[in-house]
mmCIF file of C-alpha atoms in Angstrom:
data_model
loop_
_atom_site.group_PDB
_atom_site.id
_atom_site.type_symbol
_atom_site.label_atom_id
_atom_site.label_comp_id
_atom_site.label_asym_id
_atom_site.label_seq_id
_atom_site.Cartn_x
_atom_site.Cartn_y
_atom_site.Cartn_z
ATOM 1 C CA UNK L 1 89.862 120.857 92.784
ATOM 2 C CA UNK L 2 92.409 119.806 90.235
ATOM 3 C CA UNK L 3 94.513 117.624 92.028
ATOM 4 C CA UNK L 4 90.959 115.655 93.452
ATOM 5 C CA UNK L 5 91.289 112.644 90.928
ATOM 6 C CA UNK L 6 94.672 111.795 92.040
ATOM 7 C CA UNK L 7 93.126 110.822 95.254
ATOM 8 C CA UNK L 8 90.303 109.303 94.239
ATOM 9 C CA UNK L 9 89.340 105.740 95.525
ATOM 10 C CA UNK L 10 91.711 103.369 94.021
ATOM 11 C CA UNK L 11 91.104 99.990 95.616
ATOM 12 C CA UNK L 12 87.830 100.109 93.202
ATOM 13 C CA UNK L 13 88.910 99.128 89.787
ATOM 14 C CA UNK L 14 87.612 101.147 87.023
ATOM 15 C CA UNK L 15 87.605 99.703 82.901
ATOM 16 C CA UNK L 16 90.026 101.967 82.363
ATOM 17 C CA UNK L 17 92.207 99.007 83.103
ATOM 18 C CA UNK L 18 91.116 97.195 79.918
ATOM 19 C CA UNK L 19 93.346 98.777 77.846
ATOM 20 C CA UNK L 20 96.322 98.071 79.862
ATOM 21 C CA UNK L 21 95.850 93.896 81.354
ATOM 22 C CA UNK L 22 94.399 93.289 78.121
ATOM 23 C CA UNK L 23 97.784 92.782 77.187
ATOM 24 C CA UNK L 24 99.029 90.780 80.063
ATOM 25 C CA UNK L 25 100.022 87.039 79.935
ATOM 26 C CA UNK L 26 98.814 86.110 83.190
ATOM 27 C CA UNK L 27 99.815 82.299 83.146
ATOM 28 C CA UNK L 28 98.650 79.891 86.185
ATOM 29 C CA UNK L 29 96.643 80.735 89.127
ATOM 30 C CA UNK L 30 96.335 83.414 91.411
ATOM 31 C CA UNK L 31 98.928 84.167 94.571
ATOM 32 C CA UNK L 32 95.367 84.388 96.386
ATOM 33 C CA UNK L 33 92.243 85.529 96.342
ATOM 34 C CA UNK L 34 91.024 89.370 97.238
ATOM 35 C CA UNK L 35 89.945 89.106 101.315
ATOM 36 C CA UNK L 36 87.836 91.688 102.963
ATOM 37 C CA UNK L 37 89.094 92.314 106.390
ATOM 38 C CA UNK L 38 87.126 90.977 109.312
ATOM 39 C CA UNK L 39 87.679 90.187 112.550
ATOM 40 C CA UNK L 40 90.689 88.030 113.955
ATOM 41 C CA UNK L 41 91.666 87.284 117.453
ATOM 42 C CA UNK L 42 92.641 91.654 118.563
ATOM 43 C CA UNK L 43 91.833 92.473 114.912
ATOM 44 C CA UNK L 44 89.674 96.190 114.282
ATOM 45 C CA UNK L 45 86.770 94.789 111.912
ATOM 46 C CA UNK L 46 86.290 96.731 108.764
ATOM 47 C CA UNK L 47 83.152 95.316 107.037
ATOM 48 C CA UNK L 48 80.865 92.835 107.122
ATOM 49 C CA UNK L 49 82.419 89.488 105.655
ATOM 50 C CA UNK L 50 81.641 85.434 105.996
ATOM 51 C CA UNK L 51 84.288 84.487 108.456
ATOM 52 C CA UNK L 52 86.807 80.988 107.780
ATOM 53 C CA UNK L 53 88.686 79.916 110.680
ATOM 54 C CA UNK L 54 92.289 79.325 109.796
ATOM 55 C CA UNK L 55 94.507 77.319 112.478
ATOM 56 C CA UNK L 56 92.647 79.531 114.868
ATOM 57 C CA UNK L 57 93.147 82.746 112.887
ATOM 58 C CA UNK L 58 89.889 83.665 111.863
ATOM 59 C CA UNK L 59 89.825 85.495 108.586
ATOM 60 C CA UNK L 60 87.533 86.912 106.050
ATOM 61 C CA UNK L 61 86.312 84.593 103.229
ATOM 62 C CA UNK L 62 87.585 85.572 99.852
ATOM 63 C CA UNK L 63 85.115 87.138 98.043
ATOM 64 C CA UNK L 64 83.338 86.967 94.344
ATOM 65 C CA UNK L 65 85.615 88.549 91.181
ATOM 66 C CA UNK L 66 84.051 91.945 91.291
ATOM 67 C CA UNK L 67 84.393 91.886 87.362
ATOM 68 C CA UNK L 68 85.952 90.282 84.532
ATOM 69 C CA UNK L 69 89.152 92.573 85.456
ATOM 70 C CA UNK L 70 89.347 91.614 89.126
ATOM 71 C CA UNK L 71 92.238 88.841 87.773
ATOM 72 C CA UNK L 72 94.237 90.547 86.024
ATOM 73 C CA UNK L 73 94.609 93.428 87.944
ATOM 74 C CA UNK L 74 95.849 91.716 91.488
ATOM 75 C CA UNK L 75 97.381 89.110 89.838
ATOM 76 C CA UNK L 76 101.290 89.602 89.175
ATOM 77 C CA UNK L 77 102.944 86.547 87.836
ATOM 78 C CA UNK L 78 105.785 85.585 90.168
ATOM 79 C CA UNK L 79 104.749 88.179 92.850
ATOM 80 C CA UNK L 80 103.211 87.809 96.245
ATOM 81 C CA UNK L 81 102.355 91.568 96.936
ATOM 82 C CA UNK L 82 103.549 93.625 100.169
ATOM 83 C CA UNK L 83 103.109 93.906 104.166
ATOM 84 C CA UNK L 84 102.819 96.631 106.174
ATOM 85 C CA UNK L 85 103.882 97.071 109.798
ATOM 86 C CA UNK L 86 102.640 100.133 112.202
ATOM 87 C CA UNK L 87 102.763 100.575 115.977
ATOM 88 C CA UNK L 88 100.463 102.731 117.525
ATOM 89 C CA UNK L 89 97.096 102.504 120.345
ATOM 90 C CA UNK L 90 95.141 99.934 119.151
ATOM 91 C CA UNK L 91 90.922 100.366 120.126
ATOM 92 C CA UNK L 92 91.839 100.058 124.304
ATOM 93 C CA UNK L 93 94.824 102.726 124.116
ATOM 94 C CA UNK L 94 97.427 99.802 124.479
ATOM 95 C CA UNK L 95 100.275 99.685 122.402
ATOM 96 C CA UNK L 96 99.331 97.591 119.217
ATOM 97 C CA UNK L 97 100.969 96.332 116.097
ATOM 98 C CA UNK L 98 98.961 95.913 113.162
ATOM 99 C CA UNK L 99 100.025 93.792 110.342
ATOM 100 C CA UNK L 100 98.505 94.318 106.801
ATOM 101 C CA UNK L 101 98.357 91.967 103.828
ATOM 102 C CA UNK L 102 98.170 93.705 100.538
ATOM 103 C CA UNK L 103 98.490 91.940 96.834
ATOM 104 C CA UNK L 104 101.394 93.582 94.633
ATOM 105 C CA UNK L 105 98.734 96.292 93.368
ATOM 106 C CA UNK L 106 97.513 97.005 97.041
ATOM 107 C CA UNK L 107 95.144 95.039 97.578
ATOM 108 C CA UNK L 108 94.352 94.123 101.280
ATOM 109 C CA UNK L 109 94.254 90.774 101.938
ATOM 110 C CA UNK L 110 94.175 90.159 105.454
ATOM 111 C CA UNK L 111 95.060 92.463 108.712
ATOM 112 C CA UNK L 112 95.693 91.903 112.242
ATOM 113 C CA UNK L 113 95.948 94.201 115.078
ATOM 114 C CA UNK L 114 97.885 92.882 118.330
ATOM 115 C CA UNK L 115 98.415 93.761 121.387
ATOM 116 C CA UNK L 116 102.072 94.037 122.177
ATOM 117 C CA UNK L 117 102.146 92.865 126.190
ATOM 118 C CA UNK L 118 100.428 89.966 124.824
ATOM 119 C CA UNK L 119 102.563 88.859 122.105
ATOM 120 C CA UNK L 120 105.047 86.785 124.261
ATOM 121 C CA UNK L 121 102.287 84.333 125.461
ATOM 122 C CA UNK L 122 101.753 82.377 123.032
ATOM 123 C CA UNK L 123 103.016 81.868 118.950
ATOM 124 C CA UNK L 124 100.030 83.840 117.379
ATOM 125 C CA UNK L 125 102.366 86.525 115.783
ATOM 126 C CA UNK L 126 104.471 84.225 114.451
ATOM 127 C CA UNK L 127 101.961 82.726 113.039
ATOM 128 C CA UNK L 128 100.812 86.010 111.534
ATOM 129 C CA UNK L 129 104.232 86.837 110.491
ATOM 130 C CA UNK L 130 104.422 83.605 108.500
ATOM 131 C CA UNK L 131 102.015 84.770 106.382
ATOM 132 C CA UNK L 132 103.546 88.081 105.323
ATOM 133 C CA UNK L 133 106.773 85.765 104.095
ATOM 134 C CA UNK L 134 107.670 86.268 100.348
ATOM 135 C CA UNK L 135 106.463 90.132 100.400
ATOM 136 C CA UNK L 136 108.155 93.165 100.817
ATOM 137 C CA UNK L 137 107.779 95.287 103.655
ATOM 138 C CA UNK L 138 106.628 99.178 103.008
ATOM 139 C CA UNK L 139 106.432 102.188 104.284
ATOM 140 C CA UNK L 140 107.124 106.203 104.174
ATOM 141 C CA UNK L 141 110.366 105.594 104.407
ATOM 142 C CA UNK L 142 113.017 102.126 104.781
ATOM 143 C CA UNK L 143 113.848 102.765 108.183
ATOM 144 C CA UNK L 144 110.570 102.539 110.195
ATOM 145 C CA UNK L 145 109.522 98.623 109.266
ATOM 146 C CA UNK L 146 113.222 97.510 110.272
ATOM 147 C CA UNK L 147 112.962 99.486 113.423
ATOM 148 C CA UNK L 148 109.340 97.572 114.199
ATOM 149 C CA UNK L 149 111.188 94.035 113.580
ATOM 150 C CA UNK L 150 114.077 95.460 115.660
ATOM 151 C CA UNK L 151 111.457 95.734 118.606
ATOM 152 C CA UNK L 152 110.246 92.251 117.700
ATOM 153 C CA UNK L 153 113.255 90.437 117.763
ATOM 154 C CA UNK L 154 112.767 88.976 120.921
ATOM 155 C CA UNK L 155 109.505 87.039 120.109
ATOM 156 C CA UNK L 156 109.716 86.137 116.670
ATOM 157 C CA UNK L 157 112.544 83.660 115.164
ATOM 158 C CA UNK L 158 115.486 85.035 113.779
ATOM 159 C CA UNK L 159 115.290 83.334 110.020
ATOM 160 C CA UNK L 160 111.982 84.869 110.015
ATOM 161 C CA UNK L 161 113.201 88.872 111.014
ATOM 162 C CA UNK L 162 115.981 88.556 108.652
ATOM 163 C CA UNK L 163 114.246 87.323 105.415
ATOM 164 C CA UNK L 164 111.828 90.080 106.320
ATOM 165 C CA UNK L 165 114.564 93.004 106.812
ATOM 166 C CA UNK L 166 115.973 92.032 103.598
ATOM 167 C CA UNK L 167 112.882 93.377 101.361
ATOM 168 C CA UNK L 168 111.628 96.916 102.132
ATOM 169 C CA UNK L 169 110.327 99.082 99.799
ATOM 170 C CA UNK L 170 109.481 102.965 100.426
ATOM 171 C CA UNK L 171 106.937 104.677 98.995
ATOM 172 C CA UNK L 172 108.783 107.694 97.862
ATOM 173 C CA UNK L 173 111.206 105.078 95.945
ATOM 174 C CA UNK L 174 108.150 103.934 94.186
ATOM 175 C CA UNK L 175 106.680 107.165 93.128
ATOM 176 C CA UNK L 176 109.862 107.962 91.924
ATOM 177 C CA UNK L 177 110.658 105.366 89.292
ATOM 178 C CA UNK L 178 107.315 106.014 87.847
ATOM 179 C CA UNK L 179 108.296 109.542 87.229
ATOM 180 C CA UNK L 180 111.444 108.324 86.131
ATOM 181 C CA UNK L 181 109.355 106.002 83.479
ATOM 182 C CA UNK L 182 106.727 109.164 82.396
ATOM 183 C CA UNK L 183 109.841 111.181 81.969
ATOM 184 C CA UNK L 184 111.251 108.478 79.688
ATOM 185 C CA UNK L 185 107.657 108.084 77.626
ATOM 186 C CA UNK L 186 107.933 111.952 76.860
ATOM 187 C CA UNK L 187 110.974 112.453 75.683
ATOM 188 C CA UNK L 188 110.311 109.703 73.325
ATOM 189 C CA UNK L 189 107.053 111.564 72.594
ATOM 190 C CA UNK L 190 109.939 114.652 71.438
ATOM 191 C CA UNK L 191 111.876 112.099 69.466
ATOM 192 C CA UNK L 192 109.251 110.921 67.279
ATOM 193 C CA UNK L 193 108.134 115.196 67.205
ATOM 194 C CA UNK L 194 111.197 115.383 65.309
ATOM 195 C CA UNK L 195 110.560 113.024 62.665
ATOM 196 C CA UNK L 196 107.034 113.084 62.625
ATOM 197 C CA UNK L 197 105.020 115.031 59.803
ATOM 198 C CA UNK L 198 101.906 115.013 61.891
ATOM 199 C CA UNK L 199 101.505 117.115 64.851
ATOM 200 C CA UNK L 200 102.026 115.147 67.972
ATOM 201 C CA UNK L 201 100.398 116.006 71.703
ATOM 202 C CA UNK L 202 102.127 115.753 74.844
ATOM 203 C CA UNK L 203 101.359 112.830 76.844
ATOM 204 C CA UNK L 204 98.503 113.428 79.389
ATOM 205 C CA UNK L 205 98.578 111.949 82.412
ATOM 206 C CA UNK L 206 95.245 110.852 84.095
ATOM 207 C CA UNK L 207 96.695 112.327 87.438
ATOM 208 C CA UNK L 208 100.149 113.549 88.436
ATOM 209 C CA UNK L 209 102.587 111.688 90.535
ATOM 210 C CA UNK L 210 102.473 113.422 93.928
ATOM 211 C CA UNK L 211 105.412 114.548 96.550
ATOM 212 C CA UNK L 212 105.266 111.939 98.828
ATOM 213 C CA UNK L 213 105.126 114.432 101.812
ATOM 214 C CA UNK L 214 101.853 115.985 100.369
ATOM 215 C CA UNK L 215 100.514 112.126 100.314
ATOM 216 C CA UNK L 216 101.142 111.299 103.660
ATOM 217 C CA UNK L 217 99.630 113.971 105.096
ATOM 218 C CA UNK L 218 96.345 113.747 102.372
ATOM 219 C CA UNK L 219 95.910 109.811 103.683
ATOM 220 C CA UNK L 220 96.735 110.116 107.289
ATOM 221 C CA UNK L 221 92.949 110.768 108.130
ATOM 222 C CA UNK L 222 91.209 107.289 107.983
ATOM 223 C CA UNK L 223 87.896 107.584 109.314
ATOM 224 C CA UNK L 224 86.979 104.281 108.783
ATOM 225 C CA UNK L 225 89.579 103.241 111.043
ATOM 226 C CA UNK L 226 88.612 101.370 114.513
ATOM 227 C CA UNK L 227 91.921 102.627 116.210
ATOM 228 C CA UNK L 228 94.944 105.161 115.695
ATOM 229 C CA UNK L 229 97.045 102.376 114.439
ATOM 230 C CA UNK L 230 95.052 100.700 112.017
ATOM 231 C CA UNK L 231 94.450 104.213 110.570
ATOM 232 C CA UNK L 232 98.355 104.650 110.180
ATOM 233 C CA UNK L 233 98.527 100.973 108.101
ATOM 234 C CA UNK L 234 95.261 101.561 105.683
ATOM 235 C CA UNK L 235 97.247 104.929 105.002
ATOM 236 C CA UNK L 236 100.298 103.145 103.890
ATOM 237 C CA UNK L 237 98.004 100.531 102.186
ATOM 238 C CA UNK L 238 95.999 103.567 100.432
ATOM 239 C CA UNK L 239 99.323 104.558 99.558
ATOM 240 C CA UNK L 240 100.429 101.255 97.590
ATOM 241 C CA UNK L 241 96.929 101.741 95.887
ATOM 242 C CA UNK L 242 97.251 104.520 94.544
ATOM 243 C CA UNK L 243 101.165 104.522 93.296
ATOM 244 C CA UNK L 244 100.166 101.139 91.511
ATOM 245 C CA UNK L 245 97.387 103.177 90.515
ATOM 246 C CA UNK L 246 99.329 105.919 88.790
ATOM 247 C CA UNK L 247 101.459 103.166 87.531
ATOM 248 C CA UNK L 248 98.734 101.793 85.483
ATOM 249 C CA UNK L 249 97.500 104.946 83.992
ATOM 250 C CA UNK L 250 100.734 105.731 82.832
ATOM 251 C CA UNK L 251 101.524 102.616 81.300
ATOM 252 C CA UNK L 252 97.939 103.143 79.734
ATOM 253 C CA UNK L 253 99.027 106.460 78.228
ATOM 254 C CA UNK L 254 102.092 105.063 77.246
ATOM 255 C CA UNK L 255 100.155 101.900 75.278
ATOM 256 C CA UNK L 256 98.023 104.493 73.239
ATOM 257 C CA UNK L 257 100.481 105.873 71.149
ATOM 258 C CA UNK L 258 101.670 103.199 68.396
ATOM 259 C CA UNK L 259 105.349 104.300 68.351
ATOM 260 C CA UNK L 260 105.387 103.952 71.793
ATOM 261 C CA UNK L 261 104.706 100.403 72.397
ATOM 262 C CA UNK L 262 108.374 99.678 70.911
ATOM 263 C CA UNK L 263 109.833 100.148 74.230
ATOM 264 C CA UNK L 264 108.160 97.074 75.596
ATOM 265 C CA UNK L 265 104.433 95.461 76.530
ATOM 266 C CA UNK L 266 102.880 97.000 79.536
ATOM 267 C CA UNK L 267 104.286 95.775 82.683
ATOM 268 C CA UNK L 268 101.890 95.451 85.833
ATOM 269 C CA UNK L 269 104.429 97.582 87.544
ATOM 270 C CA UNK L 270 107.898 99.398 86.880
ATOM 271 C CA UNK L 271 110.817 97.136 86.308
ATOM 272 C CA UNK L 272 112.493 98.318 89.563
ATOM 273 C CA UNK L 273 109.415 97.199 92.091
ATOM 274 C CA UNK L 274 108.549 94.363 90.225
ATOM 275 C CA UNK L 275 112.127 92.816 90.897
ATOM 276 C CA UNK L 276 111.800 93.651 94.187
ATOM 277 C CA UNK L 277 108.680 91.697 94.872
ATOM 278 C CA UNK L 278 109.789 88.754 92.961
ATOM 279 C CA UNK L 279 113.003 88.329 94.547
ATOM 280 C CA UNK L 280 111.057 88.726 98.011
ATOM 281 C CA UNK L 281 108.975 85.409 96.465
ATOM 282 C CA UNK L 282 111.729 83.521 95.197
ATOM 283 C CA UNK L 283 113.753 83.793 98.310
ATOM 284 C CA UNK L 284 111.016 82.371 101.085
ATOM 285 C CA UNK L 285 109.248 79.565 101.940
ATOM 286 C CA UNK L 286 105.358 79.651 100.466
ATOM 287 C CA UNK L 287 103.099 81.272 103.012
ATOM 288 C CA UNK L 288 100.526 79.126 104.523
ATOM 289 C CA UNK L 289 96.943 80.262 106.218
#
């Protein structure tokens, strides 16, 4: 089908991205390493990874640089990445949250599934919580992720549910500036038609930005998920993937063309999101595992 690459698995980086993070300062070391998700206290395991045990949060040990481009991609200078929130049946029925770490290009690095009757007994999701600090929340749309801290506002401390309500990001935003971008790139592809003497393609886009609504519904079946709402957050993280995904192509296309480059080096993500994320790491305290 035509529209197949579009949805193609995009936590697997492909050299494509030479091109692009060739051109990328990337001062100073990384936010974090890549995690593969494993098994915490009422966490759905994923895969097979060495196991750490963090303040009694057992997490996945980061693993090897899967290539020479493993860096560059995930790392964002002066970003921490984004967190995703979904309630739902966990693997017993009961009504879960999971919590889902992801760098700023989607990454995941680190998830948790909890109970909800148990979250009052003790400070585990605060602790969990704590280390979602400095990203931005996402999700379909702005409203849902505020709604979930709403419902946790009774067990979590209020500096922490207000720092967190104050970055949310929604999908459909995102996919939206980067048409907003490609739209940009071709009509300065017409402008330089105009005074060019050579004959000048259209830009061609690896794959084209999608409705968001046509999105959700292609990523809602997970079937490596271990419950329904772990299935709901790897959407939204599949999601994030594959927007910074399309994001990197088109700054790709966009770097090609000579007499494009003078509107600026290639950016590891539109100007818009990349604010975002920074001002959601300036404005906390550093996250701690």
């Amino acid at each position: 089908m035509g529209t197949a690459p579009a949805y193609r698995d995009v936590l697997t980086r492909s050299h494509r991205t030479r091109d692009l993070f060739r051109h990328l300062r990337l001062d100073g070391a990384r936010d974090e390493m890549p995690l593969r998700l494993s098994r915490c206290d009422h966490v759905d395991t994923y895969c097979d990874a060495p196991v750490v045990d963090h303040g009694g949060c057992r997490m996945a040990a980061p693993e090897e640089a899967e290539s020479e481009l493993s860096i560059p991609v995930d790392y964002v200078p002066g970003a921490r990445g984004h967190a995703v929130l979904a309630v739902g049946p966990g693997t017993d029925g009961a009504e879960s949250l999971a919590v889902w770490r992801l760098s700023p290009t989607g990454r995941a690095g680190g998830a948790w599934v909890v109970r909800l009757d148990e979250v009052t007994q003790d400070e585990q999701l605060t602790r969990i919580m704590r280390m979602v600090q400095g990203r931005c929340l996402v999700g379909w749309d702005r409203e849902t992720p505020v709604a979930i801290l709403d419902r946790l506002a009774d067990v979590l401390p209020q500096e922490l549910i207000s720092t967190l309500r104050g970055y949310v990001l929604a999908v459909p935003e995102l996919l939206t500036e980067i048409t907003e971008h490609r739209s940009a790139y071709a009509e300065a592809v017409d402008r330089q038609r105009a005074v060019s003497t050579s004959k000048l393609a259209p830009l061609a886009w690896h794959a084209e930005v999608p409705d968001h609504e046509d999105l959700a519904v292609r990523l809602a079946v997970q079937p490596r998920a271990a419950s329904p709402v772990a299935g709901t957050a790897l959407a939204l993280t599949s999601a994030v993937a594959m927007t910074a995904q399309l994001w990197q192509d088109t700054e790709q296309a966009r770097y090609r063309r000579r007499y494009l480059r003078a509107l600026g080096e290639p950016q590891p993500l539109p100007s818009r999101w990349l604010a975002w994320l920074r001002a959601a790491a300036d404005n906390s305290a550093p996250a701690t595992i």
